[in-house]
Amino acid sequence: MKSFKNNFYMLRLIWKACPWGVICETLHWLIHRTSELFYSVFLLRFIVKAIENGTDFSKVAMLLFLVLAYGVGTGAFSAWHWNWYRRKVKLKIDEMLLQKMYEKAVECDLSCYENPEFYDKYTRASSEILQRGMKILENCGRMFSILISAIISIFVIAAWEPIVIPIVLVCAVCSIMIDKKRSKLKYDCMVDTTPQTRAQDYIKRTVFLQDYAKEMRLGKIFFPLLNQFDKSVKQALKTTRHYYGIEAWLRVSRELFMSFGTYLVAQGIIVFRYIEQHAYNLSDVVTILNAATVLQSNVYSLSWNMSDFIENGLYIENLKTFFEYKPKITENENGIIPQNKKHSLTLKNVSFTYDGQTKPTLKNISLDIPEGQKIAFVGHNGAGKSTLVKLIMRLYDVTDGEILLDGINIKDYKLSDYRHSFGTIFQDFKIFASDIEENVLLHPTQNADDEKIARDAVTASGLMDKVNTLPRGMKTQLMREFDDEGTILSGGEFQKIAVARVFAKQSSIAILDEPSSALDPISEYEMFENMMKACADKTVMFISHRLSSAVNADIIYLLEQGEIIEQGTHSELMEKGGRYAEMFEMQAKQYRESEAQE
């Protein structure tokens, strides 16, 4: 029953995307099946009966001419549909499914991508999405036409030899049950080999993606990866052999049922009745035998297609699970829309533990961030700084405590409008294969105002001198996925584009997570100078393990093991002589030694 629900679930989606595609596909298969029945049963009966009765040849010729016209017409339709329109339908279906998948992927909670079980389902769904849409439409169209043809055949046979029908149907049901088991085995095999498939996909990416190219060539990391690839392939083969060995025996059993029931018993009864009992004349026995043959063919095809139908239903379950996933952090359409141009933030006893972990990443964080204040969160990697940003952005919800914007719990705001209050750059930011303007704006350039915003933001980030040297300036395409002449900038230059995104966004709070990690000290100083000018009227939160970035902050929070252990201005913390002062002196010493060596 679940297979039927899942297939019809997908058919409803396909119908919304392209209703005429569904109609034409069904009509194509209906013509194919009913034509076979018409030619082999009704037309042949007419010809044999005409011979028996001595019918005038002109009547036979007229019918043959009409049959020829019908064949030309249906053939032209099928050729048009199969060779042209069907390709158009597939593109529409793929577009709809991919768009729905991308929209859901953006909607899913960030925690989903850290859940192996959910990510495996997403991997299976995405790997099948471009194949299953058209497969399901074709399979359902074939099954509908097979059922129509089989029903007509049953009525024809029932007029002379009804005993044949239950024999064929019993064998068909047995075959379908076997095929159901076969489909389940194939699906289980796919599920059990998903971890190996995911491992192989990872290795393929590391070999081909630019991000890994330098390290690949500087060492021999490829060889342990190759060992992992070999290990995953062997494990997948072992799993596959187990499942497909059982599936082979099931296939043999199915063939025995179909051959015995539909060919030996059914046709044997008809021939026996004609030869021994003279139950029919020649035209009748030709009609019954051909109708039985068509029914047998339909039952055989139905069994095979039912196997695909069940298999499709199992795969659709992954897609359906993904499409129907309900995020924990929702848009809250009726939520409050932030009204102030400037905002204050308050964290009250905030604690957070990642799913699947027992040790909290953040513990009892309490602080006030007034509007316009410049805040720095510093500490070693893993101290919880980036997690704190994700909570403030509501990419995760706190485990305990609450976060308030202007005195209101952030869960009470409309999500998209709440997040629009922030301009954020993460330490693991990404650059997209698009032009510089769109990478800065993170949306298509629509007018001259957008162009000015992007240009001012790039200037503020300190990248304009570089942009002015490029042939197409702000319209220069980055990366080479879509343009062979695309520009590849340095890591520091890419980071400046990410910083420019913060300047370009009309937000009152700027969050900069390790904004200078790829910059040299001079570029870092210049970037912070520009940032202070551009964000003079904004609340700014820096997250950094470089303590030099925090010197000019209004207040510094030092985090260790998820807790705030020190807070104050730079001078206050240095005067205190605690952990911050110790770390600052250590970093300053390393910098001085590095300068001396140079």
Coordinates of C-alpha atoms in Angstrom, one line a residue:
M1 CA 0.0 0.0 0.0
K2 CA 2.9 2.4 0.8
S3 CA 4.2 1.8 -2.7
F4 CA 0.9 3.0 -4.2
K5 CA 0.8 6.0 -2.0
N6 CA 4.4 7.0 -2.8
N7 CA 4.0 6.6 -6.5
F8 CA 0.8 8.6 -6.5
Y9 CA 2.5 11.2 -4.3
M10 CA 5.1 11.6 -7.0
L11 CA 2.5 11.6 -9.8
R12 CA 0.8 14.5 -8.2
L13 CA 4.0 16.5 -8.2
I14 CA 4.6 15.6 -11.8
W15 CA 1.1 16.5 -12.7
K16 CA 1.6 20.0 -11.2
A17 CA 4.8 20.4 -13.2
C18 CA 3.5 19.2 -16.5
P19 CA -0.1 17.9 -16.8
W20 CA 0.1 17.6 -20.6
G21 CA 3.2 15.5 -20.2
V22 CA 1.3 13.0 -18.0
I23 CA -1.6 12.9 -20.5
C24 CA 0.7 12.4 -23.6
E25 CA 2.8 9.7 -21.8
T26 CA -0.3 7.8 -20.8
L27 CA -1.8 8.1 -24.3
H28 CA 1.4 6.9 -25.9
W29 CA 1.5 3.7 -23.8
L30 CA -2.3 3.2 -24.2
I31 CA -2.0 3.3 -28.0
H32 CA 1.0 0.9 -27.9
R33 CA -0.9 -1.7 -25.8
T34 CA -4.4 -1.5 -27.4
S35 CA -2.9 -1.5 -30.9
E36 CA -1.2 -4.8 -30.1
L37 CA -4.5 -6.2 -28.9
F38 CA -6.4 -4.8 -31.9
Y39 CA -4.0 -6.2 -34.5
S40 CA -3.5 -9.6 -32.9
V41 CA -7.1 -10.3 -31.8
F42 CA -9.8 -8.2 -33.5
L43 CA -8.1 -7.6 -36.9
L44 CA -6.9 -11.2 -37.2
R45 CA -10.4 -12.5 -36.2
F46 CA -12.0 -10.3 -38.9
I47 CA -9.6 -11.7 -41.6
V48 CA -10.1 -15.4 -40.6
K49 CA -13.8 -15.0 -40.3
A50 CA -13.9 -13.3 -43.7
I51 CA -12.0 -16.3 -45.2
E52 CA -14.4 -18.7 -43.5
N53 CA -17.5 -16.8 -44.8
G54 CA -16.1 -15.8 -48.2
T55 CA -16.5 -12.1 -47.5
D56 CA -16.0 -9.7 -50.5
F57 CA -12.3 -8.6 -50.6
S58 CA -13.2 -5.0 -51.1
K59 CA -14.5 -4.9 -47.5
V60 CA -11.3 -6.4 -46.2
A61 CA -9.2 -4.0 -48.3
M62 CA -11.2 -1.0 -47.0
L63 CA -10.6 -2.1 -43.4
L64 CA -6.9 -2.7 -44.1
F65 CA -6.7 0.8 -45.5
L66 CA -8.3 2.3 -42.4
V67 CA -5.9 0.2 -40.3
L68 CA -3.0 1.6 -42.3
A69 CA -4.2 5.2 -41.7
Y70 CA -4.6 4.5 -38.0
G71 CA -1.1 3.1 -37.9
V72 CA 0.4 6.1 -39.6
G73 CA -1.4 8.5 -37.3
T74 CA -0.5 6.8 -34.1
G75 CA 3.0 6.1 -35.3
A76 CA 3.5 9.9 -36.0
F77 CA 2.1 10.8 -32.6
S78 CA 4.4 8.3 -30.8
A79 CA 7.5 9.5 -32.8
W80 CA 6.7 13.1 -31.9
H81 CA 6.1 12.3 -28.3
W82 CA 9.1 9.9 -27.8
N83 CA 11.7 11.8 -29.8
W84 CA 10.8 15.4 -28.9
Y85 CA 8.0 16.2 -26.5
R86 CA 9.1 13.6 -23.9
R87 CA 12.5 15.3 -23.6
K88 CA 10.8 18.6 -22.9
V89 CA 8.6 16.9 -20.3
K90 CA 11.7 15.4 -18.6
L91 CA 13.4 18.8 -18.3
K92 CA 10.2 20.2 -16.7
I93 CA 10.0 17.4 -14.2
D94 CA 13.7 17.6 -13.4
E95 CA 13.4 21.3 -12.9
M96 CA 10.5 21.0 -10.6
L97 CA 12.0 18.2 -8.5
L98 CA 15.4 19.9 -8.2
Q99 CA 13.9 23.2 -7.4
K100 CA 11.8 21.6 -4.7
M101 CA 14.8 19.7 -3.4
Y102 CA 17.0 22.9 -3.3
E103 CA 14.2 24.9 -1.5
K104 CA 13.9 22.1 1.1
A105 CA 17.7 21.9 1.5
V106 CA 17.8 25.6 2.3
E107 CA 14.8 25.2 4.7
C108 CA 16.3 22.2 6.6
D109 CA 17.9 22.9 10.0
L110 CA 21.6 23.2 10.0
S111 CA 21.7 20.2 12.4
C112 CA 20.3 17.9 9.7
Y113 CA 23.6 18.0 7.8
E114 CA 25.4 16.9 11.0
N115 CA 23.0 13.9 11.4
P116 CA 24.4 10.8 9.4
E117 CA 21.0 9.1 9.2
F118 CA 19.3 12.2 7.8
Y119 CA 22.3 12.9 5.5
D120 CA 22.2 9.4 4.1
K121 CA 18.5 9.8 3.2
Y122 CA 19.3 13.1 1.6
T123 CA 22.2 11.5 -0.3
R124 CA 20.0 8.7 -1.6
A125 CA 17.2 11.1 -2.5
S126 CA 19.5 13.5 -4.4
S127 CA 21.3 10.6 -6.2
E128 CA 18.0 9.3 -7.6
I129 CA 16.0 12.5 -8.2
L130 CA 17.0 13.0 -11.8
Q131 CA 16.2 9.4 -12.7
R132 CA 13.1 8.6 -10.8
G133 CA 10.8 11.3 -12.0
M134 CA 10.6 10.2 -15.6
K135 CA 10.8 6.5 -14.6
I136 CA 7.8 6.8 -12.4
L137 CA 5.8 8.6 -15.1
E138 CA 6.7 6.0 -17.7
N139 CA 6.1 3.1 -15.3
C140 CA 2.6 4.4 -14.3
G141 CA 1.7 5.0 -18.0
R142 CA 2.7 1.5 -18.9
M143 CA 0.9 -0.1 -16.0
F144 CA -2.3 1.8 -16.8
S145 CA -2.2 0.7 -20.5
I146 CA -1.4 -2.9 -19.5
L147 CA -4.4 -3.0 -17.2
I148 CA -6.7 -1.7 -19.8
S149 CA -5.4 -4.2 -22.4
A150 CA -5.6 -7.0 -19.9
I151 CA -9.2 -6.1 -18.9
I152 CA -10.3 -6.2 -22.6
S153 CA -8.5 -9.5 -23.1
I154 CA -10.2 -11.0 -20.0
F155 CA -13.7 -10.0 -21.4
V156 CA -12.8 -11.6 -24.8
I157 CA -11.6 -14.9 -23.2
A158 CA -14.5 -15.0 -20.7
A159 CA -16.9 -15.2 -23.6
W160 CA -15.5 -18.6 -24.6
E161 CA -13.1 -20.0 -21.9
P162 CA -13.5 -18.3 -18.5
I163 CA -11.5 -21.1 -16.7
V164 CA -8.3 -19.7 -18.2
I165 CA -8.6 -16.4 -16.3
P166 CA -8.2 -17.5 -12.7
I167 CA -5.2 -19.7 -13.7
V168 CA -3.4 -16.7 -15.2
L169 CA -4.4 -14.4 -12.4
V170 CA -3.2 -16.8 -9.6
C171 CA 0.2 -17.2 -11.4
A172 CA 0.4 -13.4 -11.8
V173 CA -0.3 -12.7 -8.1
C174 CA 2.4 -15.2 -7.2
S175 CA 4.9 -13.6 -9.6
I176 CA 4.0 -10.1 -8.2
M177 CA 4.7 -11.2 -4.7
I178 CA 8.0 -12.6 -5.7
D179 CA 8.8 -9.3 -7.5
K180 CA 7.9 -7.4 -4.4
K181 CA 10.4 -9.4 -2.5
R182 CA 13.0 -8.8 -5.2
S183 CA 12.4 -5.1 -5.2
K184 CA 12.8 -5.0 -1.4
L185 CA 16.1 -6.8 -1.7
K186 CA 17.4 -4.4 -4.3
Y187 CA 16.4 -1.4 -2.1
D188 CA 17.9 -3.0 1.0
C189 CA 21.1 -3.5 -0.9
M190 CA 21.1 0.2 -1.9
V191 CA 20.6 1.3 1.7
D192 CA 23.3 -1.0 3.0
T193 CA 25.8 0.3 0.5
T194 CA 25.0 4.0 1.0
P195 CA 27.9 4.5 3.4
Q196 CA 30.3 3.0 0.9
T197 CA 28.7 5.1 -1.9
R198 CA 29.1 8.2 0.2
A199 CA 32.7 7.4 1.0
Q200 CA 33.4 6.9 -2.8
D201 CA 31.8 10.2 -3.6
Y202 CA 33.9 12.0 -1.1
I203 CA 37.1 10.5 -2.6
K204 CA 36.0 11.5 -6.1
R205 CA 35.4 15.1 -4.9
T206 CA 38.8 15.3 -3.2
V207 CA 40.5 14.2 -6.4
F208 CA 38.7 16.7 -8.7
L209 CA 38.0 19.8 -6.6
Q210 CA 40.4 22.7 -6.5
D211 CA 40.1 23.0 -2.7
Y212 CA 42.2 19.8 -2.3
A213 CA 44.5 20.1 -5.3
K214 CA 47.5 21.7 -3.6
E215 CA 47.6 19.3 -0.6
M216 CA 47.2 16.3 -3.0
R217 CA 50.3 17.3 -4.9
L218 CA 52.4 18.2 -1.8
G219 CA 52.1 14.8 -0.1
K220 CA 51.0 11.3 -0.5
I221 CA 47.6 11.6 1.1
F222 CA 46.1 10.2 -2.1
F223 CA 47.3 6.7 -1.1
P224 CA 45.4 6.3 2.2
L225 CA 42.3 7.8 0.3
L226 CA 42.8 5.2 -2.4
N227 CA 43.0 2.5 0.3
Q228 CA 39.7 3.7 1.7
F229 CA 38.2 3.7 -1.8
D230 CA 39.4 0.1 -2.3
K231 CA 38.0 -0.9 1.1
S232 CA 34.6 0.7 0.4
V233 CA 34.4 -1.0 -3.1
K234 CA 35.2 -4.4 -1.6
Q235 CA 32.6 -3.9 1.2
A236 CA 30.0 -2.8 -1.4
L237 CA 30.7 -5.9 -3.6
K238 CA 30.4 -8.2 -0.6
T239 CA 27.0 -6.7 0.3
T240 CA 25.9 -6.8 -3.3
R241 CA 26.8 -10.4 -3.8
H242 CA 24.7 -11.4 -0.7
Y243 CA 21.6 -9.6 -1.9
Y244 CA 21.8 -10.4 -5.6
G245 CA 22.4 -14.1 -4.9
I246 CA 19.0 -14.4 -3.2
E247 CA 17.5 -12.2 -6.0
A248 CA 18.7 -14.6 -8.7
W249 CA 16.8 -17.5 -7.1
L250 CA 13.7 -15.4 -6.8
R251 CA 13.9 -14.5 -10.5
V252 CA 14.1 -18.2 -11.4
S253 CA 11.0 -19.0 -9.2
R254 CA 9.1 -16.2 -10.9
E255 CA 9.9 -17.4 -14.4
L256 CA 8.6 -20.9 -13.5
F257 CA 5.3 -19.5 -12.3
M258 CA 4.8 -17.4 -15.4
S259 CA 5.8 -20.2 -17.8
F260 CA 3.8 -22.9 -16.1
G261 CA 0.6 -20.8 -15.6
T262 CA 0.4 -18.6 -18.6
Y263 CA 1.9 -20.8 -21.3
L264 CA 1.6 -24.4 -20.4
V265 CA -1.8 -24.6 -18.6
A266 CA -3.8 -21.8 -20.1
Q267 CA -2.9 -22.4 -23.8
G268 CA -3.0 -26.2 -23.2
I269 CA -6.6 -26.0 -22.1
I270 CA -7.6 -24.0 -25.2
V271 CA -5.9 -26.3 -27.7
F272 CA -7.3 -29.4 -25.9
R273 CA -10.8 -28.0 -26.1
Y274 CA -10.4 -27.2 -29.9
I275 CA -8.8 -30.5 -30.9
E276 CA -10.6 -33.0 -28.7
Q277 CA -14.0 -31.5 -28.0
H278 CA -14.4 -29.3 -31.2
A279 CA -15.6 -26.5 -28.9
Y280 CA -14.8 -23.7 -31.4
N281 CA -14.5 -23.0 -35.0
L282 CA -11.2 -21.7 -36.5
S283 CA -11.9 -17.9 -36.1
D284 CA -12.9 -18.5 -32.4
V285 CA -9.8 -20.5 -31.5
V286 CA -7.6 -17.9 -33.2
T287 CA -9.4 -15.2 -31.2
I288 CA -9.1 -17.0 -27.9
L289 CA -5.5 -18.1 -28.4
N290 CA -4.4 -14.6 -29.4
A291 CA -6.4 -13.0 -26.6
A292 CA -4.8 -15.4 -24.1
T293 CA -1.4 -14.7 -25.5
V294 CA -2.0 -10.9 -25.1
L295 CA -3.3 -11.5 -21.6
Q296 CA -0.2 -13.6 -20.8
S297 CA 2.0 -10.9 -22.2
N298 CA 0.2 -8.3 -20.2
V299 CA 0.4 -10.3 -17.0
Y300 CA 4.1 -10.9 -17.7
S301 CA 4.7 -7.1 -18.3
L302 CA 2.5 -6.2 -15.4
S303 CA 4.7 -8.4 -13.1
W304 CA 7.9 -6.7 -14.4
N305 CA 6.4 -3.3 -14.1
M306 CA 5.0 -4.0 -10.7
S307 CA 8.5 -4.8 -9.6
D308 CA 9.6 -1.3 -10.9
F309 CA 6.5 0.2 -9.3
I310 CA 7.4 -1.2 -5.9
E311 CA 11.1 -0.3 -6.3
N312 CA 10.1 3.3 -7.2
G313 CA 7.9 3.4 -4.2
L314 CA 10.8 2.5 -1.9
Y315 CA 13.1 5.1 -3.4
I316 CA 10.3 7.8 -3.3
E317 CA 10.1 7.2 0.4
N318 CA 13.5 8.8 0.8
L319 CA 12.5 11.7 -1.3
K320 CA 9.2 12.0 0.4
T321 CA 10.8 12.0 3.8
F322 CA 13.1 14.8 2.7
F323 CA 10.4 16.8 1.1
E324 CA 8.0 16.5 4.1
Y325 CA 10.7 17.2 6.7
K326 CA 9.4 19.8 9.2
P327 CA 12.2 22.0 10.4
K328 CA 12.5 22.7 14.1
I329 CA 13.4 26.3 13.4
T330 CA 10.4 27.6 11.3
E331 CA 9.8 30.9 9.5
N332 CA 7.1 31.9 12.1
E333 CA 5.0 33.8 9.4
N334 CA 3.0 35.6 12.1
G335 CA 6.0 36.5 14.2
I336 CA 7.1 40.0 15.2
I337 CA 9.0 42.0 12.6
P338 CA 12.0 44.0 14.0
Q339 CA 11.1 47.7 13.8
N340 CA 14.1 49.5 15.2
K341 CA 17.0 50.5 13.0
K342 CA 19.3 49.8 15.8
H343 CA 19.1 46.8 18.2
S344 CA 20.3 45.6 21.5
L345 CA 21.0 41.9 22.3
T346 CA 20.8 40.1 25.6
L347 CA 21.9 36.5 26.3
K348 CA 20.5 35.0 29.6
N349 CA 22.1 31.8 30.9
V350 CA 22.6 30.4 27.4
S351 CA 23.8 26.8 27.2
F352 CA 24.0 24.7 24.1
T353 CA 24.8 21.0 23.4
Y354 CA 25.0 19.6 19.9
D355 CA 22.8 16.6 18.9
G356 CA 24.4 13.3 19.8
Q357 CA 26.8 14.9 22.3
T358 CA 26.6 14.9 26.1
K359 CA 29.1 17.6 26.9
P360 CA 27.8 21.2 26.3
T361 CA 29.6 23.4 23.9
L362 CA 28.4 26.6 25.7
K363 CA 27.6 26.9 29.4
N364 CA 25.6 29.6 31.1
I365 CA 26.6 32.5 28.8
S366 CA 25.1 35.8 30.0
L367 CA 25.9 39.2 28.5
D368 CA 24.3 42.4 27.2
I369 CA 25.2 44.0 23.9
P370 CA 23.9 47.6 23.7
E371 CA 23.2 49.1 20.3
G372 CA 26.2 50.5 18.5
Q373 CA 28.7 48.7 20.8
K374 CA 31.8 47.0 19.3
I375 CA 32.2 43.5 20.9
A376 CA 35.0 41.0 20.5
F377 CA 34.8 37.3 21.4
V378 CA 38.2 35.8 21.6
G379 CA 39.7 32.5 22.6
H380 CA 41.3 29.3 21.2
N381 CA 39.8 27.3 18.4
G382 CA 37.0 25.1 19.9
A383 CA 36.2 27.5 22.7
G384 CA 32.6 28.0 21.4
K385 CA 32.9 31.4 19.6
S386 CA 31.4 30.3 16.3
T387 CA 28.7 28.3 18.0
L388 CA 27.7 31.4 19.9
V389 CA 27.3 33.3 16.6
K390 CA 25.1 30.5 15.2
L391 CA 22.9 30.7 18.2
I392 CA 22.6 34.5 17.9
M393 CA 21.8 34.1 14.2
R394 CA 19.3 31.4 15.2
L395 CA 20.8 28.7 13.0
Y396 CA 20.4 26.6 16.1
D397 CA 18.1 27.1 19.1
V398 CA 19.6 27.3 22.6
T399 CA 19.4 24.2 24.7
D400 CA 18.8 26.3 27.9
G401 CA 18.4 30.0 28.5
E402 CA 17.2 32.6 26.0
I403 CA 18.4 35.2 23.6
L404 CA 16.6 38.5 23.4
L405 CA 16.6 41.2 20.7
D406 CA 15.3 44.5 22.1
G407 CA 14.0 42.6 25.1
I408 CA 12.0 40.1 23.0
N409 CA 12.9 36.4 22.7
I410 CA 14.3 35.8 19.2
K411 CA 11.9 32.9 18.8
D412 CA 9.0 35.3 18.7
Y413 CA 10.3 37.1 15.6
K414 CA 9.6 36.2 12.0
L415 CA 12.8 34.3 11.2
S416 CA 13.8 35.8 7.8
D417 CA 13.2 39.4 9.1
Y418 CA 15.1 38.6 12.3
R419 CA 18.1 37.3 10.3
H420 CA 17.9 40.3 8.0
S421 CA 19.0 42.4 11.0
F422 CA 22.5 40.8 10.7
G423 CA 25.3 41.0 8.3
T424 CA 27.5 38.0 8.8
I425 CA 30.7 36.5 7.6
F426 CA 31.6 33.0 8.8
Q427 CA 35.1 31.7 8.9
D428 CA 34.2 28.9 6.5
F429 CA 32.5 31.3 4.0
K430 CA 32.0 30.3 0.4
I431 CA 32.6 32.1 -2.9
F432 CA 30.1 31.3 -5.7
A433 CA 30.7 30.8 -9.5
S434 CA 29.2 34.2 -10.3
D435 CA 30.4 37.8 -10.9
I436 CA 31.9 39.9 -8.1
E437 CA 28.8 42.1 -7.8
E438 CA 26.5 39.1 -7.2
N439 CA 29.0 37.5 -4.8
V440 CA 28.9 40.7 -2.7
L441 CA 25.2 41.3 -2.9
L442 CA 24.3 37.5 -2.7
H443 CA 21.4 38.2 -5.2
P444 CA 21.2 39.3 -8.8
T445 CA 22.1 42.9 -9.6
Q446 CA 18.8 44.6 -10.4
N447 CA 19.6 48.3 -10.8
A448 CA 22.2 51.1 -10.5
D449 CA 21.6 51.3 -6.7
D450 CA 22.6 47.7 -6.3
E451 CA 25.8 48.4 -8.4
K452 CA 26.7 51.3 -6.1
I453 CA 26.1 49.3 -2.9
A454 CA 28.3 46.5 -4.2
R455 CA 31.0 49.0 -5.3
D456 CA 31.0 50.8 -2.0
A457 CA 31.2 47.6 -0.1
V458 CA 34.2 46.3 -2.1
T459 CA 35.9 49.7 -1.5
A460 CA 35.3 49.4 2.2
S461 CA 36.7 45.9 2.3
G462 CA 39.9 47.1 0.6
L463 CA 39.6 45.1 -2.6
M464 CA 38.8 47.8 -5.1
D465 CA 42.4 48.3 -6.2
K466 CA 42.4 44.6 -7.3
V467 CA 39.0 44.8 -8.9
N468 CA 40.1 47.9 -11.0
T469 CA 42.9 45.7 -12.5
L470 CA 40.4 43.1 -13.8
P471 CA 39.2 43.5 -17.4
R472 CA 35.5 43.5 -16.5
G473 CA 35.8 45.1 -13.1
M474 CA 32.8 44.3 -10.9
K475 CA 31.3 42.2 -13.6
T476 CA 34.3 39.8 -13.5
Q477 CA 33.2 36.2 -13.2
L478 CA 34.8 34.3 -10.3
M479 CA 35.7 30.7 -10.5
R480 CA 35.6 28.7 -13.8
E481 CA 32.6 26.4 -13.4
F482 CA 30.6 28.4 -15.9
D483 CA 33.2 30.6 -17.6
D484 CA 36.6 29.3 -18.8
E485 CA 38.0 32.8 -18.4
G486 CA 36.8 33.2 -14.8
T487 CA 39.2 34.7 -12.3
I488 CA 40.6 32.9 -9.3
L489 CA 41.6 35.3 -6.5
S490 CA 43.8 34.6 -3.6
G491 CA 42.5 33.4 -0.3
G492 CA 42.9 36.9 1.3
E493 CA 41.1 38.5 -1.7
F494 CA 38.2 36.0 -1.4
Q495 CA 38.0 36.9 2.3
K496 CA 37.7 40.6 1.4
I497 CA 34.7 39.7 -0.8
A498 CA 33.1 37.9 2.1
V499 CA 33.7 41.0 4.3
A500 CA 32.2 43.2 1.6
R501 CA 29.0 41.2 1.9
V502 CA 28.6 42.6 5.5
F503 CA 29.1 46.1 4.3
A504 CA 26.6 45.6 1.4
K505 CA 23.8 44.3 3.6
Q506 CA 21.6 47.0 5.1
S507 CA 21.7 45.6 8.6
S508 CA 22.2 47.1 12.0
I509 CA 24.4 44.3 13.5
A510 CA 27.6 43.1 11.9
I511 CA 29.0 39.7 12.9
L512 CA 32.5 38.8 11.7
D513 CA 33.7 35.3 12.4
E514 CA 37.5 35.2 11.9
P515 CA 37.3 38.0 9.3
S516 CA 41.1 38.4 9.0
S517 CA 42.3 34.8 9.2
A518 CA 43.7 34.8 5.7
L519 CA 45.1 38.3 5.8
D520 CA 48.6 39.5 6.7
P521 CA 49.0 41.9 9.6
I522 CA 49.0 45.1 7.5
S523 CA 46.0 44.0 5.4
E524 CA 44.3 43.1 8.7
Y525 CA 44.9 46.5 10.2
E526 CA 43.6 48.3 7.0
M527 CA 40.6 46.0 6.9
F528 CA 39.7 46.8 10.5
E529 CA 40.2 50.5 9.9
N530 CA 37.8 50.4 7.0
M531 CA 35.4 48.2 8.9
M532 CA 35.2 50.7 11.8
K533 CA 34.4 53.5 9.4
A534 CA 31.8 51.5 7.5
C535 CA 30.2 50.2 10.7
A536 CA 30.5 53.3 12.8
D537 CA 26.7 53.3 13.5
K538 CA 26.3 49.5 13.7
T539 CA 26.7 47.0 16.5
V540 CA 29.7 44.9 15.6
M541 CA 30.7 41.5 17.0
F542 CA 34.2 40.2 16.1
I543 CA 35.0 36.5 16.6
S544 CA 38.7 35.9 16.5
H545 CA 41.6 33.9 17.9
R546 CA 43.9 36.8 16.9
L547 CA 43.8 39.0 20.0
S548 CA 45.3 42.0 18.0
S549 CA 41.9 42.2 16.3
A550 CA 40.2 42.9 19.6
V551 CA 42.3 45.8 20.8
N552 CA 39.9 48.6 19.8
A553 CA 36.7 46.8 20.9
D554 CA 34.5 48.4 23.5
I555 CA 34.4 45.2 25.4
I556 CA 36.2 41.8 25.0
Y557 CA 34.9 38.4 26.1
L558 CA 37.4 35.6 26.5
L559 CA 35.9 32.2 26.1
E560 CA 37.4 28.9 27.2
Q561 CA 35.7 25.5 27.1
G562 CA 32.3 27.2 26.4
E563 CA 32.4 29.7 29.3
I564 CA 33.3 33.4 29.6
I565 CA 36.3 33.5 31.9
E566 CA 37.2 37.1 31.4
Q567 CA 35.6 40.3 30.1
G568 CA 36.6 44.0 29.8
T569 CA 38.4 46.4 27.6
H570 CA 41.8 45.6 26.2
S571 CA 43.6 47.9 28.7
E572 CA 41.5 46.5 31.6
L573 CA 42.3 42.9 30.8
M574 CA 46.0 43.7 30.3
E575 CA 46.1 45.4 33.6
K576 CA 44.4 42.5 35.2
G577 CA 47.2 40.2 34.0
G578 CA 45.0 37.2 33.6
R579 CA 44.5 34.6 30.9
Y580 CA 43.9 37.3 28.2
A581 CA 47.1 39.2 29.0
E582 CA 49.0 35.9 28.9
M583 CA 47.7 35.0 25.5
F584 CA 48.2 38.5 24.1
E585 CA 51.8 38.6 25.2
M586 CA 52.4 35.1 23.8
Q587 CA 51.0 36.1 20.4
A588 CA 52.8 39.5 20.4
K589 CA 56.1 37.6 21.1
Q590 CA 55.5 35.2 18.3
Y591 CA 54.8 38.1 15.9
R592 CA 58.0 40.0 17.0
E593 CA 60.1 36.9 16.6
S594 CA 58.6 36.3 13.1
E595 CA 59.4 39.9 12.1
A596 CA 63.0 39.6 13.4
Q597 CA 63.5 36.4 11.3
E598 CA 62.2 38.2 8.2

